[in-house]
Amino acid sequence: MLPELTPEALHARLQSGENLQLIDVRQPDEYAFCRIEGSLLIPLGELASRADEVPDDRPVVLICHHGVRSMQALAYLQHRHEHTNLLNLRGGIDAWSRRVDASVALY
C-alpha cells in the first residue's frame, strides 16, 4: 500500500505550518483552472526529466484530479528514485474542493 493523506489531514498539516512541498502532476490547463495554493506543477509526463525538482528533505504531497496520476507519480519516485518522503492526496483536488476548500473549482 502506498502512503496516502486525506484532504482534511493535509489541511491540518498546512494550517500547523508544517514545511510540506505540494507537487501537482496534472496538465497545465488543469492546473491553470484550479490548484492548491503553493503547489508546484510537474505534469506526470515530465516527471522523469524533472525528478530532481522533487525534494527529499521534507514531506512531499502529490496531487492530481482524483488521486490516480499522483499515485503513479508516487510509485515511480519511490521505485526509481528511492524517495521515502512521499504522500498521495487521497481523492485528489476534487476531494480537496469538496471537503476542505470550496473556493477551489470543480471540474
Coordinates of C-alpha atoms in Angstrom, one line a residue:
M1 CA 0.0 0.0 0.0
L2 CA 1.4 3.4 -1.0
P3 CA 1.2 6.2 1.6
E4 CA -1.9 8.4 1.4
L5 CA -3.1 11.5 3.1
T6 CA -6.8 12.7 3.4
P7 CA -7.7 16.2 2.3
E8 CA -8.5 17.0 6.0
A9 CA -5.2 15.7 7.2
L10 CA -3.3 17.8 4.6
H11 CA -5.3 20.9 5.6
A12 CA -4.4 20.3 9.2
R13 CA -0.7 19.9 8.4
L14 CA -0.7 23.1 6.3
Q15 CA -2.6 25.0 9.0
S16 CA 0.0 24.0 11.5
G17 CA 2.7 25.5 9.3
E18 CA 4.4 22.2 8.5
N19 CA 7.0 22.5 5.8
L20 CA 5.4 20.4 3.0
Q21 CA 6.1 20.5 -0.7
L22 CA 2.9 20.1 -2.8
I23 CA 3.5 18.8 -6.3
D24 CA 0.6 18.8 -8.8
V25 CA 1.1 16.2 -11.6
R26 CA -1.9 17.3 -13.7
Q27 CA -1.7 19.0 -17.1
P28 CA -1.0 22.8 -17.3
D29 CA -4.6 23.6 -18.4
E30 CA -6.0 21.7 -15.3
Y31 CA -3.5 23.5 -13.0
A32 CA -4.4 26.8 -14.5
F33 CA -8.1 26.1 -13.9
C34 CA -7.7 25.2 -10.2
R35 CA -5.0 24.4 -7.8
I36 CA -4.0 24.3 -4.1
E37 CA -2.1 27.4 -3.3
G38 CA 1.6 26.9 -3.1
S39 CA 1.7 23.8 -5.2
L40 CA 4.4 23.2 -7.9
L41 CA 3.3 21.9 -11.3
I42 CA 5.3 19.0 -12.6
P43 CA 3.0 17.2 -15.1
L44 CA 3.2 13.4 -14.9
G45 CA 4.7 13.2 -18.4
E46 CA 7.6 15.4 -17.3
L47 CA 8.3 13.7 -14.0
A48 CA 11.1 11.5 -15.3
S49 CA 13.0 14.5 -16.6
R50 CA 12.2 16.8 -13.6
A51 CA 12.6 14.3 -10.8
D52 CA 15.5 16.3 -9.4
E53 CA 13.0 19.1 -8.5
V54 CA 11.3 16.8 -6.0
P55 CA 12.8 17.4 -2.6
D56 CA 13.9 14.5 -0.4
D57 CA 14.4 16.5 2.8
R58 CA 10.8 17.2 3.7
P59 CA 7.4 15.6 3.2
V60 CA 6.1 15.8 -0.4
V61 CA 2.4 15.6 -1.2
L62 CA 1.5 14.6 -4.8
I63 CA -1.8 15.9 -6.2
C64 CA -3.9 15.2 -9.3
H65 CA -7.6 15.3 -10.1
H66 CA -8.8 12.2 -8.3
G67 CA -5.6 10.6 -7.0
V68 CA -4.7 8.1 -9.7
R69 CA -2.0 10.0 -11.6
S70 CA -0.5 11.2 -8.3
M71 CA -0.3 7.6 -7.1
Q72 CA 1.5 6.7 -10.3
A73 CA 3.9 9.5 -9.7
L74 CA 4.5 8.3 -6.1
A75 CA 5.2 4.8 -7.2
Y76 CA 7.6 6.0 -9.8
L77 CA 9.5 8.3 -7.4
Q78 CA 9.6 5.5 -4.7
H79 CA 10.9 2.8 -7.0
R80 CA 13.1 4.7 -9.5
H81 CA 14.5 7.5 -7.2
E82 CA 14.1 5.8 -3.7
H83 CA 12.1 8.7 -2.2
T84 CA 10.7 7.8 1.2
N85 CA 9.0 11.1 2.0
L86 CA 6.0 10.9 -0.4
L87 CA 2.3 11.1 0.3
N88 CA -0.6 10.9 -2.2
L89 CA -3.6 13.2 -1.7
R90 CA -6.4 10.7 -1.5
G91 CA -9.2 11.8 -3.8
G92 CA -7.1 14.5 -5.4
I93 CA -8.0 18.1 -5.8
D94 CA -11.6 17.1 -6.4
A95 CA -11.8 15.8 -2.8
W96 CA -9.9 18.8 -1.5
S97 CA -12.5 21.1 -3.1
R98 CA -15.5 19.1 -1.9
R99 CA -14.2 18.5 1.7
V100 CA -11.8 21.3 2.6
D101 CA -11.9 24.4 0.3
A102 CA -15.0 25.0 -1.8
S103 CA -13.3 28.0 -3.4
V104 CA -11.2 25.6 -5.5
A105 CA -13.2 25.0 -8.7
L106 CA -14.6 21.6 -9.5
Y107 CA -14.3 20.0 -13.0

